[in-house]
Tab-separated table of C-alpha atoms in Angstrom:
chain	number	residue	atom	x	y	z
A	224	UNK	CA	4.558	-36.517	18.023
A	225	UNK	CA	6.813	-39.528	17.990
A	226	UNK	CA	10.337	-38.893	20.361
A	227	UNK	CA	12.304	-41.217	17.919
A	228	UNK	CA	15.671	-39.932	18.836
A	229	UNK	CA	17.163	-41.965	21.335
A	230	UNK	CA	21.025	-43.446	21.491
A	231	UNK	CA	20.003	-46.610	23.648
A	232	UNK	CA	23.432	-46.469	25.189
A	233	UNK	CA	22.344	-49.489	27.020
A	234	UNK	CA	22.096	-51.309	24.178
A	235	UNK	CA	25.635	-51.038	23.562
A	236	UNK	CA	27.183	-52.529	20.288
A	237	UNK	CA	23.079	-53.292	18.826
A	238	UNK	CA	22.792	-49.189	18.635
A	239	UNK	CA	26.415	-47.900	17.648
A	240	UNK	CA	25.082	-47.302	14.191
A	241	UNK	CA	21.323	-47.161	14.226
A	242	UNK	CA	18.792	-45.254	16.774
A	243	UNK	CA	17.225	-47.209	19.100
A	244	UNK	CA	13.639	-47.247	17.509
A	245	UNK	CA	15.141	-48.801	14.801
A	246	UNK	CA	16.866	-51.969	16.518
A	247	UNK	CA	15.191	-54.992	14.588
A	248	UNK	CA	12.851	-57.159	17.458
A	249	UNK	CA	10.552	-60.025	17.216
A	250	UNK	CA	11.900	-61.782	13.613
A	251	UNK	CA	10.371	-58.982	11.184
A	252	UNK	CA	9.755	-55.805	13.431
A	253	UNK	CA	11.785	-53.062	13.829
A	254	UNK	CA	10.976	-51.043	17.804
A	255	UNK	CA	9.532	-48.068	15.234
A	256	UNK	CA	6.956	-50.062	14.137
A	257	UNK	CA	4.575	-50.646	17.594
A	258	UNK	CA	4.112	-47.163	17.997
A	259	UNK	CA	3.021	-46.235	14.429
A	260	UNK	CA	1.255	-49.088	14.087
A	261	UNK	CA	-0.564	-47.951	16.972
A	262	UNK	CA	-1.574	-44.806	15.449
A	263	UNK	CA	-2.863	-46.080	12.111
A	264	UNK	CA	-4.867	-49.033	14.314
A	265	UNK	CA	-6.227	-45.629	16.792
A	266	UNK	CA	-7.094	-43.614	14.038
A	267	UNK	CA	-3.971	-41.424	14.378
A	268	UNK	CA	-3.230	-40.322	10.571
A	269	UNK	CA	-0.775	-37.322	10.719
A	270	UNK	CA	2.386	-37.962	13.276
A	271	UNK	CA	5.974	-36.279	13.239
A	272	UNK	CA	9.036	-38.601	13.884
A	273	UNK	CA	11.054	-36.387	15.923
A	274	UNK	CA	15.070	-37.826	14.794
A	275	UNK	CA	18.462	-36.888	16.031
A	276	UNK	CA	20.953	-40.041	16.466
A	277	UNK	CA	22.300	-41.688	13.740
A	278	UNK	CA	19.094	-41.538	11.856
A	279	UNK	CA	19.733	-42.750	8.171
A	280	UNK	CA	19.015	-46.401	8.852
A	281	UNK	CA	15.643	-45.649	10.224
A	282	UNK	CA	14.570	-42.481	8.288
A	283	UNK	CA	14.529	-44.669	5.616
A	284	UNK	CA	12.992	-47.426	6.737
A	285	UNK	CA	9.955	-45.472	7.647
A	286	UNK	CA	9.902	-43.732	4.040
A	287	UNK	CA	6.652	-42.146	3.179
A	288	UNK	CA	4.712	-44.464	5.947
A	289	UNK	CA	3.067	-47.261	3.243
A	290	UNK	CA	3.453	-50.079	5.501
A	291	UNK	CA	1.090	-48.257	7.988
A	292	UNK	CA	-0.801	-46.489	5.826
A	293	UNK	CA	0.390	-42.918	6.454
A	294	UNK	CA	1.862	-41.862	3.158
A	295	UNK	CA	-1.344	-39.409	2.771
A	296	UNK	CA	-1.361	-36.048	0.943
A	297	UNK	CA	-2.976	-34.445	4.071
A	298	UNK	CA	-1.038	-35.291	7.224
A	299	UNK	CA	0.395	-38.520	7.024
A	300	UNK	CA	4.267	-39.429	8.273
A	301	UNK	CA	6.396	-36.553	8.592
A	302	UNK	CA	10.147	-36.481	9.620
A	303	UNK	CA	11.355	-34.170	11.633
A	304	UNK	CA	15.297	-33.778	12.600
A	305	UNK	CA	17.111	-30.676	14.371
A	306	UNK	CA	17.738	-27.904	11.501
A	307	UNK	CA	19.060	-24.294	11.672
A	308	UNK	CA	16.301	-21.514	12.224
A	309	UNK	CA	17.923	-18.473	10.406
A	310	UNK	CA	21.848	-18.096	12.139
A	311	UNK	CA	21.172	-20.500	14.561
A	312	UNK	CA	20.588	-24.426	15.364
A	313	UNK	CA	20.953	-26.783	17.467
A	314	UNK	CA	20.420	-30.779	18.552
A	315	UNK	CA	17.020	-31.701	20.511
A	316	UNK	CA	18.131	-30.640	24.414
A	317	UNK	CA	15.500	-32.649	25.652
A	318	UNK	CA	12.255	-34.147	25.116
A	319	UNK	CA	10.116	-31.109	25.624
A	320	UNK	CA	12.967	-29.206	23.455
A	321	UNK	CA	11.905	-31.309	21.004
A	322	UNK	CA	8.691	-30.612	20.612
A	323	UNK	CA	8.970	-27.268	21.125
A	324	UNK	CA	11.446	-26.837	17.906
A	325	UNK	CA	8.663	-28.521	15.890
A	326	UNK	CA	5.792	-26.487	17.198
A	327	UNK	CA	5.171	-24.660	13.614
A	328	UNK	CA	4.727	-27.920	12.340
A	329	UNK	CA	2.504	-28.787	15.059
A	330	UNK	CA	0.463	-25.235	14.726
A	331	UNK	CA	0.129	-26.198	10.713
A	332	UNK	CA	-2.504	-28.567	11.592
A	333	UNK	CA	-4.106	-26.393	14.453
A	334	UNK	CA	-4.950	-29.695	16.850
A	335	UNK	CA	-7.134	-29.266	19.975
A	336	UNK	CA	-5.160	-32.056	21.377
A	337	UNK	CA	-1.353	-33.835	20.617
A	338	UNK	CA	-0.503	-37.142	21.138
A	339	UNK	CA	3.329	-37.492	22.424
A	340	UNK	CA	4.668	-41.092	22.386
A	341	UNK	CA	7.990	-42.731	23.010
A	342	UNK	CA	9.458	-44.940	19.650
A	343	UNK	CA	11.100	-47.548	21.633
A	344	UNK	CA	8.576	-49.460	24.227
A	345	UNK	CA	6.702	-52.966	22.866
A	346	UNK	CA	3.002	-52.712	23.487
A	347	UNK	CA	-0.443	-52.676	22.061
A	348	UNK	CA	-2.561	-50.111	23.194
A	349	UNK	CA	-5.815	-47.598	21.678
A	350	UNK	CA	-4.827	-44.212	22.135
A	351	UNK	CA	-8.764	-43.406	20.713
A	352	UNK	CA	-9.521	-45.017	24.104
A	353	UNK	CA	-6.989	-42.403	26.098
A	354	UNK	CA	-8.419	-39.593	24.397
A	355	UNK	CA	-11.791	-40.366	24.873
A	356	UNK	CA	-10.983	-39.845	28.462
A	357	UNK	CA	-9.506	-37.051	28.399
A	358	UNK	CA	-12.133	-35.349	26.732
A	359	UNK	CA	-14.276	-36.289	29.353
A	360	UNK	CA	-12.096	-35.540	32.191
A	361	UNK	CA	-11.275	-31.833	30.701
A	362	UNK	CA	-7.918	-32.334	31.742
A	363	UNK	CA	-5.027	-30.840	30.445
A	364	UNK	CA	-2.390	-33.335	30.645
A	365	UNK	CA	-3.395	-37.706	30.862
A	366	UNK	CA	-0.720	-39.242	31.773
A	367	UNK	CA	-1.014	-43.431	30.428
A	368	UNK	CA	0.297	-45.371	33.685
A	369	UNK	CA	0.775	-49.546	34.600
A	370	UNK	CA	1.153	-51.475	37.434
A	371	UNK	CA	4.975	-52.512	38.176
A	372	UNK	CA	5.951	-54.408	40.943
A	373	UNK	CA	7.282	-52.519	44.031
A	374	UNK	CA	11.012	-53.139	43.300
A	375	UNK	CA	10.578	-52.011	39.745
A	376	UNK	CA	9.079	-48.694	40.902
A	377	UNK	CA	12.268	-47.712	41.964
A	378	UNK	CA	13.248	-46.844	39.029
A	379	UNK	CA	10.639	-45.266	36.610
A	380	UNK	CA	8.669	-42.421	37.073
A	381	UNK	CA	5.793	-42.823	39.960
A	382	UNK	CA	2.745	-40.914	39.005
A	383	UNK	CA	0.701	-40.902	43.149
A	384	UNK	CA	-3.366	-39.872	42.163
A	385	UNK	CA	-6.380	-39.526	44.204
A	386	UNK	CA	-9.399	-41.739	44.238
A	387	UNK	CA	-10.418	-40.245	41.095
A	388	UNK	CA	-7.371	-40.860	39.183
A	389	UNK	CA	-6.369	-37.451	39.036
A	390	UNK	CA	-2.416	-36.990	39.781
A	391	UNK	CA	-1.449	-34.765	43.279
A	392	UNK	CA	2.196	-35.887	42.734
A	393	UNK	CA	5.126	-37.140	40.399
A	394	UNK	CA	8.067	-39.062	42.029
A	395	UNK	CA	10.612	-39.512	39.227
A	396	UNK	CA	12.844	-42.947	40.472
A	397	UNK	CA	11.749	-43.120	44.447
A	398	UNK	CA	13.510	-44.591	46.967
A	399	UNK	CA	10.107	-45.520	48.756
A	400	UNK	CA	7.544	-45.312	46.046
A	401	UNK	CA	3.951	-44.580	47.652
A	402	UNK	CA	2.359	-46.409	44.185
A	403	UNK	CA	2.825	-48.978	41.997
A	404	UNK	CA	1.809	-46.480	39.078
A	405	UNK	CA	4.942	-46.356	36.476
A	406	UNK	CA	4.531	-43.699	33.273
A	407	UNK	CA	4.880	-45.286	29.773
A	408	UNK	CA	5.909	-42.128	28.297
A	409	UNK	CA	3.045	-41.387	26.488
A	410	UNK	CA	0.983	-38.207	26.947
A	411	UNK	CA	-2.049	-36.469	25.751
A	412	UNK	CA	-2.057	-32.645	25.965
A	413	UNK	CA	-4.237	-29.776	25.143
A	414	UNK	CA	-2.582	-28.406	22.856
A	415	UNK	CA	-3.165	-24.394	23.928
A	416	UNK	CA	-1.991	-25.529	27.505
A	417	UNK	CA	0.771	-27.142	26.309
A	418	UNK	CA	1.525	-24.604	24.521
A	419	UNK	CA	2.346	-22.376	27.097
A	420	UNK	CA	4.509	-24.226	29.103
A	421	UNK	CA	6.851	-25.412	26.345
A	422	UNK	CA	7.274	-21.697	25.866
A	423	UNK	CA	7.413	-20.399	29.566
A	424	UNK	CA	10.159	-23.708	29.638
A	425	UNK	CA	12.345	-22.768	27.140
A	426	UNK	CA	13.163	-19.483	28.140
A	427	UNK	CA	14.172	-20.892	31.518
A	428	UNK	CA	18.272	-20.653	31.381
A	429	UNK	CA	18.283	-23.808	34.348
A	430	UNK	CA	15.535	-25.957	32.706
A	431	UNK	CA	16.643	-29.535	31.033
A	432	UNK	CA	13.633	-29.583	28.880
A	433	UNK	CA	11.651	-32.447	29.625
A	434	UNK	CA	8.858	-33.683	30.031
A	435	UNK	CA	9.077	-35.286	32.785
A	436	UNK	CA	11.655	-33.531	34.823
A	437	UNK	CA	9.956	-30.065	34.165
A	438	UNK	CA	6.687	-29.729	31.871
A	439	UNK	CA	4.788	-32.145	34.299
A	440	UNK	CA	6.141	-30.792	37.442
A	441	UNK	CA	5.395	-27.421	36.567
A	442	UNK	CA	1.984	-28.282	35.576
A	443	UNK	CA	1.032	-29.564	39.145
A	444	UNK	CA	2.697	-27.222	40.822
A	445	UNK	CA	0.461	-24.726	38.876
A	446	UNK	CA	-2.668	-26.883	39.551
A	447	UNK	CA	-3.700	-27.775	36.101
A	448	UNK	CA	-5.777	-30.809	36.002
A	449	UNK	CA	-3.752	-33.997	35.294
A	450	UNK	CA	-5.141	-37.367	35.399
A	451	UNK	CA	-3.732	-40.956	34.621
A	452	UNK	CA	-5.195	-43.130	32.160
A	453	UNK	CA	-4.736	-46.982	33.248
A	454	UNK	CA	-3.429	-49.554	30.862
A	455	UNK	CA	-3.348	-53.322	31.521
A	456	UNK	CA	-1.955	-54.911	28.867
A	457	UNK	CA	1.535	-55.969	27.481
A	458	UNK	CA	3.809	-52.958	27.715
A	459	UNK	CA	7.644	-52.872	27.864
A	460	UNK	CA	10.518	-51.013	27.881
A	461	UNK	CA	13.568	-52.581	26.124
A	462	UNK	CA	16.138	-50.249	27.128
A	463	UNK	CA	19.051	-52.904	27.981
A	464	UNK	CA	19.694	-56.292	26.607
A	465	UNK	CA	18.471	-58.112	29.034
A	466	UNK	CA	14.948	-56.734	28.068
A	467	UNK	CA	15.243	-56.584	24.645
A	468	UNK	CA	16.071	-60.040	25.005
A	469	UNK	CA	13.112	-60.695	27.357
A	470	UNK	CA	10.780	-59.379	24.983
A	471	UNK	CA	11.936	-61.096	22.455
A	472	UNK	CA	11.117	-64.319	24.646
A	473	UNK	CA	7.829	-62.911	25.004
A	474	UNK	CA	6.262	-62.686	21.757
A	475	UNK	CA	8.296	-66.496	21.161
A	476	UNK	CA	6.010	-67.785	23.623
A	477	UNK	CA	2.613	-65.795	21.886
A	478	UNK	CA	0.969	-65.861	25.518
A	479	UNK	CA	2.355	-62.157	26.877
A	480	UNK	CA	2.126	-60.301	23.829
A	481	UNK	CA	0.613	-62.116	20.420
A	482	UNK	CA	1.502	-60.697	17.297
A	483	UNK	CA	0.043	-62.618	14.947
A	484	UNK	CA	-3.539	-61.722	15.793
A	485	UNK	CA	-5.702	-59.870	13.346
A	486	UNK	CA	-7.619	-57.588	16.013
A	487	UNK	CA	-5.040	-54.993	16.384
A	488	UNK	CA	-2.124	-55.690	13.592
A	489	UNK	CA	1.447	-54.513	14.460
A	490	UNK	CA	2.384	-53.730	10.628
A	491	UNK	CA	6.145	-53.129	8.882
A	492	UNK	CA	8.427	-52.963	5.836
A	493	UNK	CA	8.697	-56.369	4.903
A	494	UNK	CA	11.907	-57.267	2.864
A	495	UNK	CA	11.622	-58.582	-0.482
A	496	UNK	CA	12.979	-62.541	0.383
A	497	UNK	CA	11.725	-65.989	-0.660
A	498	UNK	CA	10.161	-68.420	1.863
A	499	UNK	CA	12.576	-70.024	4.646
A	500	UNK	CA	13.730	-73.326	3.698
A	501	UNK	CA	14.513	-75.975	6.541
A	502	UNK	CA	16.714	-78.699	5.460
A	503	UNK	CA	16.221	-82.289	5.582
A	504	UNK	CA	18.545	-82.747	8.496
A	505	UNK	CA	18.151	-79.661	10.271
A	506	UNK	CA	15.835	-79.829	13.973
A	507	UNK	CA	13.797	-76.377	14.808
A	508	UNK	CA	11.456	-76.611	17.924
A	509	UNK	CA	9.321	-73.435	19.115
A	510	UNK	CA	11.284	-70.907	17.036
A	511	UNK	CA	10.248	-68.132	14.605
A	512	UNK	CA	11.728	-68.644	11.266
A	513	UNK	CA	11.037	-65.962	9.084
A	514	UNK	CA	11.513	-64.982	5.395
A	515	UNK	CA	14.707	-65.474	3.742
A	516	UNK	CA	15.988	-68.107	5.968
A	517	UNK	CA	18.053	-71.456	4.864
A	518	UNK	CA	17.990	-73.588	8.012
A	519	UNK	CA	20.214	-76.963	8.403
A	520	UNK	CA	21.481	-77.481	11.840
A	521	UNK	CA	19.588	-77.073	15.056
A	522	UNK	CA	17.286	-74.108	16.294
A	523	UNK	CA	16.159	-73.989	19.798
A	524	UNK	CA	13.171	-71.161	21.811
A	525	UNK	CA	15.254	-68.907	19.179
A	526	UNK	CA	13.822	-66.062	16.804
A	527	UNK	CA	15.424	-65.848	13.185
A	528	UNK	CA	15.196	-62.804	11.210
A	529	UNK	CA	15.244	-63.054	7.404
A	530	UNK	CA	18.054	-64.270	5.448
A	531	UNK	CA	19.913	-65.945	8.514
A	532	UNK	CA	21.773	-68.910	7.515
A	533	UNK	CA	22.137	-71.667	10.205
A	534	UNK	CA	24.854	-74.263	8.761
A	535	UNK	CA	24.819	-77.792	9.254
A	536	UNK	CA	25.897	-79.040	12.757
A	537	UNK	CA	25.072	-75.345	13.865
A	538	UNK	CA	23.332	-75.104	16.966
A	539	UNK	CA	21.250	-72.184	18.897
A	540	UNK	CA	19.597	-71.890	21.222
A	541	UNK	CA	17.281	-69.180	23.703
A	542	UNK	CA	19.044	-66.736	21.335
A	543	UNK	CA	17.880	-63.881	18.674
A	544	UNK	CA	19.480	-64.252	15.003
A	545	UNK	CA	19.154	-60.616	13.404
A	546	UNK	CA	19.077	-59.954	9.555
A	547	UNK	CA	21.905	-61.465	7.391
A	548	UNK	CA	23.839	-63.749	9.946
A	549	UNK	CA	25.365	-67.013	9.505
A	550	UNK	CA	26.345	-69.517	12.271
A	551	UNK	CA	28.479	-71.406	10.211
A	552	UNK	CA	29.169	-75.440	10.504
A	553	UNK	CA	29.686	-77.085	14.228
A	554	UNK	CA	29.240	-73.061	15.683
A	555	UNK	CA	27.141	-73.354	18.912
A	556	UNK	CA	25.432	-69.987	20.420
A	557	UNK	CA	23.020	-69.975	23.530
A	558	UNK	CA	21.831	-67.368	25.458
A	559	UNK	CA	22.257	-64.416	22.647
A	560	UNK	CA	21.984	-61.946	20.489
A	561	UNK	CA	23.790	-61.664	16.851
A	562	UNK	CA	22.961	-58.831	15.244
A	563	UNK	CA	22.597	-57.991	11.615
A	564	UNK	CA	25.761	-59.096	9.335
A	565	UNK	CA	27.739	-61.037	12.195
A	566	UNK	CA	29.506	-64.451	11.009
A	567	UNK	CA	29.936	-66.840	13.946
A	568	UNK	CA	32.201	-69.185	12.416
A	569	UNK	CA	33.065	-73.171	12.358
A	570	UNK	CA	33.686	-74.177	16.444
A	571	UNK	CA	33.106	-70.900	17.659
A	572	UNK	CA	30.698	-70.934	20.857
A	573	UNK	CA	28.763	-67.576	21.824
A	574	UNK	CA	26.654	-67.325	25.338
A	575	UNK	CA	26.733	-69.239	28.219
A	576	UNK	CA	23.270	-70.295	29.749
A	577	UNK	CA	22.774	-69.313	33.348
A	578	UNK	CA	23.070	-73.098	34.846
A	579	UNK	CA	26.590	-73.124	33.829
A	580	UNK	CA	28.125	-69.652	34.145
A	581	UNK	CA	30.373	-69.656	36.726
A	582	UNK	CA	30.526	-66.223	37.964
A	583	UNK	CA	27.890	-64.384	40.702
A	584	UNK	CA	24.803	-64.886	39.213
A	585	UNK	CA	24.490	-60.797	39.533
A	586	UNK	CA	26.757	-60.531	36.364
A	587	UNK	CA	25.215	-63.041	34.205
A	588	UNK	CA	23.567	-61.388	31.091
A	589	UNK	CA	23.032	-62.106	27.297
A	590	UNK	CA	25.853	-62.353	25.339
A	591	UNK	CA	25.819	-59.889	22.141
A	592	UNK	CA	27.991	-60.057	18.828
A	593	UNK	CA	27.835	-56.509	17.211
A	594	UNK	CA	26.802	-56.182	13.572
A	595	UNK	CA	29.196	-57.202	10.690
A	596	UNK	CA	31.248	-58.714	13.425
A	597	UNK	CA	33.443	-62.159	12.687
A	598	UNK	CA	33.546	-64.126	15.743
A	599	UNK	CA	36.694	-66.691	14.477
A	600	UNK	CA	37.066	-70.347	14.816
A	601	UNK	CA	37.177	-71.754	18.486
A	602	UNK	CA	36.660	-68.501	19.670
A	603	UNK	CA	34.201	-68.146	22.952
A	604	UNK	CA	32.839	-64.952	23.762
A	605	UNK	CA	30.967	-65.054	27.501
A	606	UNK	CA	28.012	-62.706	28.282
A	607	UNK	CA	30.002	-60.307	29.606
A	608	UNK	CA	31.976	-59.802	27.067
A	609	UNK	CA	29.212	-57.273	25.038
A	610	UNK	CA	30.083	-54.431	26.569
A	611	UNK	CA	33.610	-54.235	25.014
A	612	UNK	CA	33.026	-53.867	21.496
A	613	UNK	CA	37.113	-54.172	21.102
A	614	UNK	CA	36.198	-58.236	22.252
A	615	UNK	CA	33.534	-58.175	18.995
């Protein structure tokens, strides 16, 4: 069960129209397409896509699941929105909510265990691996955990376990964490446990349906055997634009997270586009140019989706280029994110690099121009300018 329902508020103007899992990342990737590819690569062939925000965009790019081979005529993809239940309806309260609204669906299938992932996080991982364990273990909840840094614990969800890895206590966003164990958001249940709780749950008036603020606590409070399931790999969250951005960074440099390996493929719905074309003037060092592309200025450490158009004299650099852009003639953008549409036109200048903003170095951040936005001749639009979409 895929939680695909997210606003990413934090992602400001780059999720005003679409959900978060379906913000574009990495040059041909949409956020969607890690976890799903995970499940075809795990042996995961029937999954529901639990949707609620401003779906459209990304209902439709996952279709009938082709692209990671789950348009099957037993299980498969399956999308799964709020709808009315005979005089009554209403939106997904909360994560657990969510599943519980879908639990016929879930019951059609009659699993011994369920799978619930987040559709927003970058990472490779087996979830064959995860269940393996938790077969063994007999537990009723694993719980997938990585080491964060101290400072970063602070902020996520703490799971604190015993020698054995079994958990004894959840600390959601400590002030003094007691571990360096964060949870990913992704959980294995049995599915007659589970069950129970997402019942006993929603017919509690004061509960906010979640997972992690009330399913998991109840479950240790009760004493049901939880354990954490260790993964030390490439795994992040890219819930603001600093970290989308980040990540983004990441893959560009292939030595965090490489997706062009053939072990574990990261698969998608390519666009029909012909090859990139680089013109005979134009510069592009350590970039990703993908399909769909007509390059003739400069391109710095910069990721190009398809069908971006850099003009001559156009210069970017440490930036992200989404689907459709142009940076038109003597335009200059650094430190940045254009999203799908934008035209940054002749003189304009977008981003400031860190070595030359002026302000505290606390407010520096990536500067973002919000889809189908015209950023006009000479104008400059600073980093912290992305938050007002009235400044787009």
């Amino acid at each position: 069960m895929l939680l695909a329902g997210g606003q990413g508020s934090r992602l400001f103007v780059l999720t005003a129209h679409v959900a978060k899992p379906a913000v574009p990342f990495g040059g041909k990737f949409r956020l969607i397409d890690f976890p799903l590819s995970n499940c075809a690569n795990s042996g995961v062939d029937t999954v529901g896509v639990l949707t609620q925000y401003q779906p459209h965009e990304l209902n439709a790019y996952i279709g009938s699941g082709h692209p990671w081979d789950l348009d099957r005529l037993d299980g498969g993809v399956h999308i799964l929105p709020p709808y009315i239940k005979g005089k009554e309806g209403t939106w997904y309260k909360g994560t657990a909510n969510a599943i519980y609204q879908n639990m016929r669906f879930i019951e059609n299938y009659d699993p011994d265990y369920v799978l619930v992932l987040g559709g927003d996080h970058i990472y490779k991982m087996d979830y064959s691996k995860m269940l393996d364990q938790h077969k063994k273990t007999q537990a009723d909840c694993t719980i997938a955990v990585i080491e964060v840094p101290r400072e970063e614990a602070k902020r996520m969800g703490i799971m604190n376990v015993n020698p054995d890895d079994s958990i004894f206590e959840f600390e959601e966003k400590p002030a003094n964490p007691k571990s360096s164990l964060a949870s990913m958001g992704i959980y294995i249940f049995t599915w007659s446990k589970l069950k129970d709780y997402l019942l006993t749950d929603e017919a509690d008036p004061k509960s906010k349906n979640d997972f992690g603020g009330n399913i998991i606590p109840a479950m240790l409070a009760d004493g049901q055997k939880m354990m954490v399931h260790r993964f030390s790999g490439y795994w992040r969250d890219v819930g603001t634009i600093e970290s989308l951005w980040e990540a983004n960074m990441d893959m560009l440099s292939g030595e965090e997270i490489d997706l062009s390996s053939s072990a574990w493929r990261i698969y998608a719905k390519n666009p029909i586009a012909p090859p990139h074309y680089v013109g005979e003037n134009a510069t592009v060092s350590h970039s990703l140019v993908t399909e769909g592309c007509a390059v003739y200025g400069g391109v710095f450490n910069s990721v190009l989706f398809n069908d971006v158009t850099i003009e001559q004299g156009a210069f970017v650099e440490y930036s992200i280029v989404m689907p459709g852009a142009v940076i038109e003639r003597g335009a200059v953008v650094k430190y940045a994110i254009i999203a799908e549409n934008a035209r940054i036109q002749s003189g304009a200048r977008v981003g400031t690099p860190p070595g030359e903003f002026e302000g505290s170095p606390d407010d520096w951040g990536v500067a973002v121009v919000a889809s189908g936005v015209t950023i006009g001749h000479g104008k400059v639009v600073g980093a912290q300018e992305m938050a007002g979409a009235d400044l787009l």
